[in-house]
Amino acid sequence: MTETAAAEAAPQAVPAAQTKAPKKKKAPARKKAAGPKLGDQIDNIVADCHDRRGMSFYAIKKGLAAKGVDVEKCRHLIKTGIKRKLANGSLVQLKGVGASGSFKTGQGEGAVKSAKKAVPAAKTSKNKKSTSRKTPTKKLLAKKIYHQKIIDQEISRQESCGQETSA
């Protein structure tokens, strides 16, 4: 009977081990910062600048720092925000590439529409380039004729000196 008692005790221990561990509590959701978003702050800073040369990336960072934004922590967010605004058309890049250079406020969606209209114009200019390919052949012919004249002059000069040419 002791064997049966031991066998009955073992199955009872297994369900106790299979009990689930207590669930971890979720961290409380972070509160959103009060005030305008970073993109809106960038728009406001660039709009306040009335310089026709626009505002540099460094100047935008200084303006954000003056408004209380931690520029070192948000450096990546500032760059991506500026790139997004460039793609959106709300900012126009006057100098530089990417997030560097100087920026000016754009026309918003109107700038994007005008850029799309400029693309078909570029396609028509490619067609004009194909028709203008005839002119380089004329230039090449003129160069060949010019070089042939120079060669003929050299040959005649050598013959006048009494040297024979091997041509």
N, CA and C of each residue as an Amber inpcrd file, in Angstrom:
protein
   501
   0.7950000  -1.1910000   0.0000000   0.0000000   0.0000000   0.0000000
   0.8380000   1.2550000   0.0000000   1.9770000   1.1710000   0.5080000
   2.8390000   2.3320000   0.5280000   3.2220000   2.7390000  -0.8830000
   3.3160000   1.7670000  -1.7770000   3.6310000   2.0770000  -3.1620000
   2.4780000   2.8290000  -3.8260000   1.2880000   2.4430000  -3.5510000
   0.1310000   3.1200000  -4.1360000  -0.0180000   4.5120000  -3.5740000
   0.3180000   4.6760000  -2.3120000   0.2340000   6.0040000  -1.6930000
   1.2730000   6.9340000  -2.3040000   2.4520000   6.4210000  -2.6100000
   3.5020000   7.2260000  -3.2160000   3.1300000   7.5730000  -4.6570000
   2.4820000   6.6500000  -5.3710000   2.0820000   6.8820000  -6.7510000
   0.9890000   7.9410000  -6.8240000   0.1090000   7.9440000  -5.8210000
  -0.9620000   8.9420000  -5.7920000  -0.4170000  10.3220000  -5.4260000
   0.6140000  10.4060000  -4.6490000   1.1800000  11.6750000  -4.2180000
   1.9360000  12.3500000  -5.3600000   2.5800000  11.5650000  -6.2200000
   3.3580000  12.1140000  -7.3310000   2.4820000  12.8510000  -8.3290000
   1.3330000  12.3230000  -8.7690000   0.5160000  13.0650000  -9.7150000
  -0.0150000  14.3720000  -9.1350000  -0.1740000  14.4530000  -7.8520000
  -0.6750000  15.6850000  -7.2510000   0.3940000  16.7720000  -7.3020000
   1.6640000  16.4050000  -7.2700000   2.7470000  17.3690000  -7.3000000
   2.8870000  17.9900000  -8.6980000   2.5790000  17.2390000  -9.7440000
   2.7230000  17.7200000 -11.1110000   1.7750000  18.8800000 -11.3880000
   0.5090000  18.8120000 -11.0530000  -0.3560000  19.9540000 -11.3290000
   0.0730000  21.2030000 -10.5660000   0.6610000  21.0560000  -9.4160000
   1.1050000  22.2230000  -8.6570000   2.2590000  22.9150000  -9.3840000
   3.1150000  22.1550000 -10.0940000   4.2460000  22.7230000 -10.8190000
   3.7960000  23.3810000 -12.1150000   2.6650000  22.9580000 -12.6560000
   2.1900000  23.4890000 -13.9160000   1.4020000  24.7860000 -13.7520000
   1.2240000  25.2650000 -12.5920000   0.4730000  26.5020000 -12.4150000
   1.2280000  27.6370000 -13.0710000   0.4820000  28.5590000 -13.6140000
   1.0790000  29.6630000 -14.3650000   1.7360000  30.6580000 -13.4260000
   2.8170000  31.2270000 -13.9100000   3.4940000  32.2620000 -13.1410000
   2.6250000  33.5080000 -13.1600000   2.7360000  34.3440000 -12.1850000
   1.9090000  35.5560000 -12.1710000   2.2780000  36.4610000 -13.3520000
   1.2790000  37.0510000 -13.9630000   1.4980000  37.9110000 -15.1260000
   2.2160000  39.1790000 -14.7160000   3.1310000  39.5990000 -15.5950000
   3.8500000  40.8350000 -15.3260000   2.9260000  42.0060000 -15.6120000
   3.0120000  42.9870000 -14.8040000   2.1800000  44.1760000 -15.0070000
   2.7510000  44.9990000 -16.1480000   1.8710000  45.5130000 -16.9890000
   2.3110000  46.3650000 -18.0880000   2.7400000  47.7090000 -17.5440000
   3.7560000  48.2620000 -18.1690000   4.2170000  49.5830000 -17.7600000
   3.1370000  50.6000000 -18.1230000   2.9550000  51.5890000 -17.3050000
   1.9270000  52.5860000 -17.6320000   2.3020000  53.3310000 -18.9150000
   1.3180000  53.6560000 -19.7250000   1.5590000  54.3400000 -20.9900000
   2.1470000  55.7220000 -20.7230000   3.1150000  56.0870000 -21.5810000
   3.7490000  57.3920000 -21.4100000   2.7690000  58.4830000 -21.8030000
   2.7890000  59.5260000 -21.0550000   1.9260000  60.6620000 -21.3770000
   2.5540000  61.4610000 -22.5000000   1.7220000  61.9100000 -23.4270000
   2.2230000  62.7270000 -24.5190000   2.5340000  64.1140000 -23.9840000
   3.5840000  64.6920000 -24.5390000   3.9960000  66.0130000 -24.1000000
   2.9310000  67.0370000 -24.4810000   2.7050000  67.9480000 -23.5920000
   1.7400000  68.9970000 -23.8680000   2.3540000  69.9900000 -24.8440000
   1.5300000  70.6010000 -25.6740000   2.0200000  71.5890000 -26.6170000
   2.0760000  71.0300000 -28.0230000   2.5850000  71.8310000 -28.9400000
   2.6210000  71.4040000 -30.3470000   3.6400000  70.2910000 -30.5710000
   3.3950000  69.5170000 -31.6160000   4.3160000  68.4420000 -31.9690000
   5.5940000  69.0340000 -32.5540000   6.5930000  68.1960000 -32.6790000
   7.8990000  68.6420000 -33.1540000   7.8160000  69.1850000 -34.5770000
   7.0490000  68.5350000 -35.4390000   6.9070000  69.0000000 -36.8180000
   6.2560000  70.3720000 -36.8880000   5.2520000  70.5950000 -36.0460000
   4.6000000  71.9060000 -36.0190000   5.5560000  72.9760000 -35.5020000
   6.3840000  72.6100000 -34.5350000   7.3640000  73.5680000 -34.0170000
   8.3770000  73.9360000 -35.0980000   8.8010000  72.9440000 -35.8950000
   9.7440000  73.2170000 -36.9910000   9.1010000  74.1710000 -37.9920000
   7.8290000  73.9170000 -38.3310000   7.1170000  74.8020000 -39.2590000
   7.0580000  76.2250000 -38.7220000   6.7370000  76.3660000 -37.4370000
   6.6270000  77.7000000 -36.8390000   7.9660000  78.4300000 -36.8480000
   9.0280000  77.7120000 -36.5440000  10.3540000  78.3480000 -36.5000000
  10.7720000  78.8220000 -37.8890000  10.5680000  77.9810000 -38.8950000
  10.9700000  78.3530000 -40.2540000  10.0680000  79.4740000 -40.7780000
   8.7840000  79.4590000 -40.4170000   7.8600000  80.5010000 -40.8750000
   8.2020000  81.8510000 -40.2430000   8.7430000  81.8390000 -39.0180000
   9.1080000  83.0850000 -38.3560000  10.3380000  83.7390000 -38.9860000
  11.1290000  82.9500000 -39.6910000  12.3190000  83.4850000 -40.3430000
  11.9060000  84.1750000 -41.6420000  12.2310000  85.4500000 -41.7770000
  11.8570000  86.2040000 -42.9730000  13.0520000  86.4640000 -43.8800000
  14.1280000  85.7380000 -43.6610000  15.3140000  85.8710000 -44.4960000
  15.0700000  85.1470000 -45.8190000  15.4210000  85.7760000 -46.9160000
  15.1490000  85.1570000 -48.2130000  16.0570000  83.9550000 -48.4700000
  17.1420000  83.8410000 -47.7330000  18.0460000  82.7010000 -47.8840000
  17.5820000  81.5020000 -47.0640000  16.5070000  81.6580000 -46.3260000
  15.9610000  80.5510000 -45.5550000  16.6530000  80.4060000 -44.2130000
  16.4880000  79.2440000 -43.6170000  17.0080000  78.9790000 -42.2790000
  17.7930000  77.6690000 -42.3210000  18.9710000  77.6620000 -41.7260000
  19.8110000  76.4720000 -41.7680000  19.3330000  75.4360000 -40.7530000
  19.8230000  74.2270000 -40.9140000  19.4870000  73.1440000 -39.9890000
  19.9470000  73.4850000 -38.5840000  21.1200000  74.0580000 -38.4900000
  21.6670000  74.4340000 -37.1910000  20.8000000  75.5090000 -36.5300000
  20.3290000  76.4650000 -37.3120000  19.4790000  77.5190000 -36.7700000
  18.1370000  76.9510000 -36.3100000  17.6220000  75.9510000 -37.0220000
  16.3790000  75.3050000 -36.5960000  16.5930000  74.6090000 -35.2630000
  17.7400000  73.9360000 -35.1080000  18.0530000  73.2770000 -33.8420000
  18.1540000  74.2910000 -32.7010000  18.7760000  75.4420000 -32.9720000
  18.8830000  76.4750000 -31.9420000  17.5090000  77.0050000 -31.5540000
  16.6280000  77.1690000 -32.5450000  15.2770000  77.6420000 -32.2630000
  14.4810000  76.6510000 -31.4370000  14.6560000  75.3680000 -31.7310000
  13.9710000  74.3410000 -30.9490000  14.5050000  74.2920000 -29.5230000
  15.8220000  74.4730000 -29.3720000  16.4100000  74.4830000 -28.0370000
  15.8920000  75.6710000 -27.2360000  15.6790000  76.8050000 -27.9060000
  15.1520000  77.9770000 -27.2120000  13.7090000  77.7560000 -26.7590000
  12.9830000  76.9020000 -27.4730000  11.5990000  76.6040000 -27.0980000
  11.5110000  75.4940000 -26.0570000  12.6480000  74.9310000 -25.6670000
  12.6570000  73.9450000 -24.5920000  12.7490000  72.5010000 -25.0460000
  13.0250000  72.2470000 -26.3050000  13.1660000  70.8800000 -26.8030000
  14.5910000  70.4160000 -26.5380000  14.7340000  69.1820000 -26.0440000
  16.0650000  68.6230000 -25.8360000  16.6040000  68.1760000 -27.1950000
  17.4520000  68.9890000 -27.7800000  17.9130000  68.7900000 -29.1470000
  18.7890000  67.5450000 -29.2630000  19.5840000  67.2450000 -28.2560000
  20.4750000  66.0930000 -28.3260000  19.6890000  64.7870000 -28.3500000
  18.6200000  64.7060000 -27.5830000  17.8130000  63.4890000 -27.5620000
  16.9670000  63.3670000 -28.8250000  16.5080000  64.4710000 -29.3400000
  15.5770000  64.4760000 -30.4770000  16.2660000  64.7350000 -31.8060000
  17.5800000  64.6130000 -31.8630000  18.3160000  64.9240000 -33.0890000
  17.8040000  64.1050000 -34.2690000  17.6130000  62.8160000 -34.0470000
  17.1320000  61.9450000 -35.1320000  15.7040000  62.3190000 -35.5240000
  14.8790000  62.6410000 -34.5510000  13.4970000  63.0230000 -34.8430000
  13.4360000  64.3290000 -35.6210000  14.3360000  65.2440000 -35.3200000
  14.3700000  66.5210000 -36.0350000  14.7460000  66.2800000 -37.5000000
  15.7680000  65.4450000 -37.7270000  16.1930000  65.1630000 -39.1010000
  15.0820000  64.4900000 -39.8960000  14.4550000  63.4740000 -39.3020000
  13.3910000  62.7880000 -40.0380000  12.1860000  63.6910000 -40.2330000
  11.9340000  64.5720000 -39.2700000  10.8260000  65.5170000 -39.4230000
  11.0680000  66.4770000 -40.5710000  12.2910000  66.9480000 -40.7020000
  12.6240000  67.8610000 -41.7980000  12.5380000  67.1300000 -43.1400000
  13.0470000  65.8980000 -43.1950000  12.9720000  65.1250000 -44.4370000
  11.5210000  64.8640000 -44.8300000  10.6760000  64.5870000 -43.8420000
   9.2630000  64.3420000 -44.1150000   8.5960000  65.6120000 -44.6250000
   8.9580000  66.7530000 -44.0450000   8.3840000  68.0270000 -44.4800000
   8.8530000  68.3690000 -45.8950000  10.0880000  67.9920000 -46.2490000
  10.5790000  68.2200000 -47.6090000   9.7920000  67.3770000 -48.6120000
   9.5510000  66.1180000 -48.2490000   8.7930000  65.2490000 -49.1410000
   7.3390000  65.7140000 -49.2460000   6.8110000  66.2360000 -48.1500000
   5.4300000  66.7200000 -48.1020000   5.2620000  67.9930000 -48.9100000
   6.2970000  68.8040000 -48.9450000   6.2290000  70.0580000 -49.6740000
   6.0130000  71.2580000 -48.7790000   5.8990000  71.0350000 -47.4650000
   5.6980000  72.1760000 -46.5790000   7.0090000  72.9140000 -46.3240000
   8.1470000  72.2700000 -46.6050000   9.4480000  72.9350000 -46.5600000
  10.0970000  72.7870000 -47.9350000  10.8660000  73.8090000 -48.3020000
  11.6030000  73.7810000 -49.5610000  13.0760000  73.9300000 -49.2140000
  13.9050000  73.0820000 -49.8230000  15.3360000  73.1380000 -49.5480000
  16.0100000  74.0470000 -50.5590000  16.6780000  75.0790000 -50.0350000
  17.3530000  76.0280000 -50.9040000  18.7830000  75.6040000 -51.2110000
  19.4540000  75.0380000 -50.2110000  20.8340000  74.5810000 -50.3780000
  20.9840000  73.2500000 -49.6810000  21.9630000  72.4800000 -50.0850000
  22.3050000  71.2480000 -49.3980000  21.5080000  70.0560000 -49.8750000
  21.7490000  68.9220000 -49.1720000  21.1080000  67.6600000 -49.5050000
  20.6060000  67.0310000 -48.2130000  19.4520000  66.3810000 -48.2650000
  18.9200000  65.6940000 -47.0920000  18.4470000  66.6830000 -46.0520000
  18.8520000  66.4640000 -44.7990000  18.4230000  67.3400000 -43.7200000
  19.4040000  68.4930000 -43.4980000  20.4930000  68.5360000 -44.2550000
  21.4400000  69.6340000 -44.0960000  21.1450000  70.7080000 -45.1330000
  21.6410000  71.8840000 -44.9000000  21.4170000  72.9750000 -45.8350000
  20.4970000  74.0160000 -45.2390000  19.8420000  74.7880000 -46.0920000
  18.9260000  75.8120000 -45.6100000  17.5430000  75.5590000 -46.1870000
  16.5310000  75.9450000 -45.3950000  15.1490000  75.6170000 -45.7120000
  14.2740000  76.8530000 -45.6440000  13.1790000  76.7800000 -46.3690000
  12.2200000  77.8670000 -46.4320000  10.8370000  77.2350000 -46.4670000
   9.8180000  77.9590000 -46.0230000   8.4740000  77.3930000 -46.0500000
   8.0280000  77.2260000 -47.4880000   7.3340000  76.1300000 -47.7380000
   6.8470000  75.8320000 -49.0740000   5.3730000  76.1580000 -49.1800000
   4.7730000  75.7380000 -50.2730000   3.3680000  76.0110000 -50.5070000
   2.4900000  74.8470000 -50.0790000   3.0400000  73.8550000 -49.3870000
   2.2500000  72.7160000 -48.9500000   1.9710000  71.7790000 -50.1040000
   0.7070000  71.3700000 -50.2720000   0.3500000  70.4110000 -51.3130000
   0.4720000  71.0220000 -52.7030000   0.3520000  72.3440000 -52.8110000
   0.4840000  72.9920000 -54.1110000   1.8690000  72.7960000 -54.7000000
   2.8880000  72.7770000 -53.8460000   4.2500000  72.5630000 -54.3290000
   4.4140000  71.1440000 -54.8530000   3.7550000  70.1930000 -54.2090000
   3.8480000  68.8070000 -54.6590000   3.1540000  68.6590000 -56.0090000
   2.0000000  69.3020000 -56.1930000   1.2900000  69.2140000 -57.4600000
   2.0920000  69.8520000 -58.5820000   2.7360000  70.9850000 -58.3070000
   3.5210000  71.6350000 -59.3550000   4.7390000  70.7960000 -59.7160000
   5.2950000  70.0740000 -58.7440000   6.4260000  69.2030000 -59.0380000
   5.9860000  68.0490000 -59.9320000   4.7610000  67.5430000 -59.7260000
   4.2650000  66.4700000 -60.5810000   4.0310000  66.9750000 -61.9980000
   3.6220000  68.2230000 -62.1450000   3.4250000  68.7750000 -63.4780000
   4.7560000  68.9760000 -64.1890000   5.8100000  69.2060000 -63.4480000
   7.1130000  69.4260000 -64.0510000   7.6850000  68.1330000 -64.6180000
   7.2720000  66.9920000 -64.1140000   7.7910000  65.7130000 -64.5860000
   7.4260000  65.4570000 -66.0440000   6.1610000  65.6510000 -66.4840000
   5.8900000  65.4440000 -67.9100000   6.6730000  66.4040000 -68.8050000
   6.9390000  67.6030000 -68.3350000   7.7320000  68.5370000 -69.1210000
   9.1420000  67.9940000 -69.3250000   9.6640000  67.3060000 -68.3240000
  10.9960000  66.7230000 -68.4480000  10.9890000  65.6170000 -69.4940000
   9.8830000  64.8770000 -69.5770000   9.8080000  63.8110000 -70.5770000
   9.8230000  64.3840000 -71.9900000   9.1520000  65.5140000 -72.1820000
   9.1540000  66.1140000 -73.5110000  10.5320000  66.6540000 -73.8540000
  11.2780000  67.1010000 -72.8420000  12.6200000  67.5940000 -73.1320000
  13.5310000  66.4510000 -73.5710000  13.2480000  65.2220000 -73.1030000
  14.0440000  64.0810000 -73.5600000  13.8210000  63.8470000 -75.0480000
  12.5760000  64.0680000 -75.4920000  12.2940000  63.9110000 -76.9160000
  13.0470000  64.9570000 -77.7370000  13.1510000  66.1620000 -77.2000000
  13.8980000  67.2070000 -77.8960000  15.3720000  66.8460000 -77.9910000
  15.8720000  66.1890000 -76.9490000  17.2730000  65.7980000 -76.9740000
  17.5260000  64.7740000 -78.0760000  16.5640000  63.8840000 -78.2970000
  16.7640000  62.8740000 -79.3310000  16.7890000  63.5100000 -80.7210000
  16.0170000  64.5840000 -80.9170000  16.0590000  65.2550000 -82.2120000
  17.3310000  66.0740000 -82.3580000  17.8870000  66.5290000 -81.2540000
  19.0910000  67.3370000 -81.3340000  20.3410000  66.4800000 -81.4980000
  20.1790000  65.1870000 -81.5730000  21.3360000  64.3150000 -81.7550000
  21.9060000  64.4270000 -83.1650000  21.1520000  64.9940000 -84.0800000
  21.6440000  65.1620000 -85.4450000  22.7480000  66.2060000 -85.5080000
  22.6740000  67.2140000 -84.6460000  23.6790000  68.2730000 -84.6820000
  25.0570000  67.7970000 -84.2620000  25.2170000  66.8880000 -83.2880000
  26.5830000  66.4480000 -82.9880000  27.2530000  65.7650000 -84.1640000
  26.5000000  65.1000000 -85.0190000  27.1350000  64.4690000 -86.1800000
  27.7070000  65.5300000 -87.1110000  27.0050000  66.6610000 -87.2380000
  27.5430000  67.7560000 -88.0500000  28.8230000  68.2830000 -87.4330000
  28.8270000  68.3610000 -86.0960000  30.0240000  68.8370000 -85.4140000
  31.1710000  67.8580000 -85.6200000  30.8500000  66.5770000 -85.5470000
  31.8940000  65.5810000 -85.7610000  32.4610000  65.6690000 -87.1700000
  31.5830000  65.8730000 -88.1460000  32.0660000  66.0280000 -89.5180000
  32.9590000  67.2450000 -89.6520000  32.5720000  68.3320000 -89.0080000
  33.3900000  69.5450000 -89.0700000  34.7530000  69.3010000 -88.4360000
  34.7820000  68.5610000 -87.3200000  36.0580000  68.2610000 -86.6730000
  36.9300000  67.3850000 -87.5690000  36.3020000  66.4010000 -88.2090000
  37.0610000  65.5200000 -89.0840000  37.6560000  66.2880000 -90.2600000
  36.8590000  67.1830000 -90.8090000  37.3500000  67.9900000 -91.9380000
  38.5020000  68.8810000 -91.4790000  38.3620000  69.4770000 -90.3020000
  39.4030000  70.3490000 -89.7620000  40.6960000  69.5620000 -89.5480000
  40.5700000  68.3760000 -88.9430000  41.7590000  67.5650000 -88.7010000
  42.3760000  67.0740000 -90.0180000  41.5610000  66.7890000 -90.9920000
  42.0720000  66.3540000 -92.2860000  42.8680000  67.4740000 -92.9550000
  42.3880000  68.7170000 -92.8030000  43.1160000  69.8600000 -93.3570000
  44.4700000  70.0070000 -92.6990000  44.5010000  69.8130000 -91.3700000
  45.7680000  69.9300000 -90.6460000  46.7340000  68.8510000 -91.1090000
  46.2450000  67.6560000 -91.2870000  47.0940000  66.5580000 -91.7440000
  47.6240000  66.8430000 -93.1440000  46.7530000  67.3590000 -94.0180000
  47.1800000  67.6960000 -95.3770000  48.2490000  68.7800000 -95.3640000
  48.1020000  69.7660000 -94.4720000  49.0970000  70.8380000 -94.3810000
  50.4360000  70.2820000 -93.9290000  50.4190000  69.3630000 -92.9640000
  51.6610000  68.7690000 -92.4860000  52.3370000  67.9600000 -93.5960000
  51.5340000  67.2490000 -94.3550000  52.0910000  66.4490000 -95.4520000
  52.7280000  67.3620000 -96.5030000  52.0490000  68.4350000 -96.8390000
  52.5950000  69.3460000 -97.8500000  53.8600000  70.0320000 -97.3220000
  53.9210000  70.3300000 -96.0560000  55.0970000  70.9520000 -95.4650000
  56.2740000  69.9870000 -95.5130000  56.0000000  68.7070000 -95.2100000
  57.0800000  67.7230000 -95.2370000  57.5840000  67.4990000 -96.6680000
  56.6870000  67.5370000 -97.6440000  57.0930000  67.3360000 -99.0370000
  57.9290000  68.5110000 -99.5200000  57.5760000  69.7090000 -99.0240000
  58.3550000  70.8900000 -99.4480000  59.7570000  70.8720000 -98.8630000
  59.9170000  70.2300000 -97.7350000  61.2350000  70.1100000 -97.1080000
  62.0500000  68.9860000 -97.7240000  61.4200000  68.1930000 -98.5500000
  62.1470000  67.1190000 -99.2230000  61.9880000  65.7810000 -98.5090000
  61.1730000  65.7170000 -97.4950000  60.9640000  64.4480000 -96.8000000
  59.7890000  63.7310000 -97.4140000  59.9130000  62.4120000 -97.5080000
  58.8170000  61.6350000 -98.0420000  57.9370000  61.1430000 -96.8890000
  56.6890000  61.0360000 -97.1910000  55.7600000  60.5620000 -96.1510000
  55.5100000  59.0880000 -96.3170000  55.1890000  58.4600000 -95.2530000
  54.9160000  57.0260000 -95.3030000  53.4240000  56.7570000 -95.3700000
  52.6220000  57.7630000 -95.6270000  51.1760000  57.5830000 -95.6680000
  50.6540000  57.0620000 -96.9370000
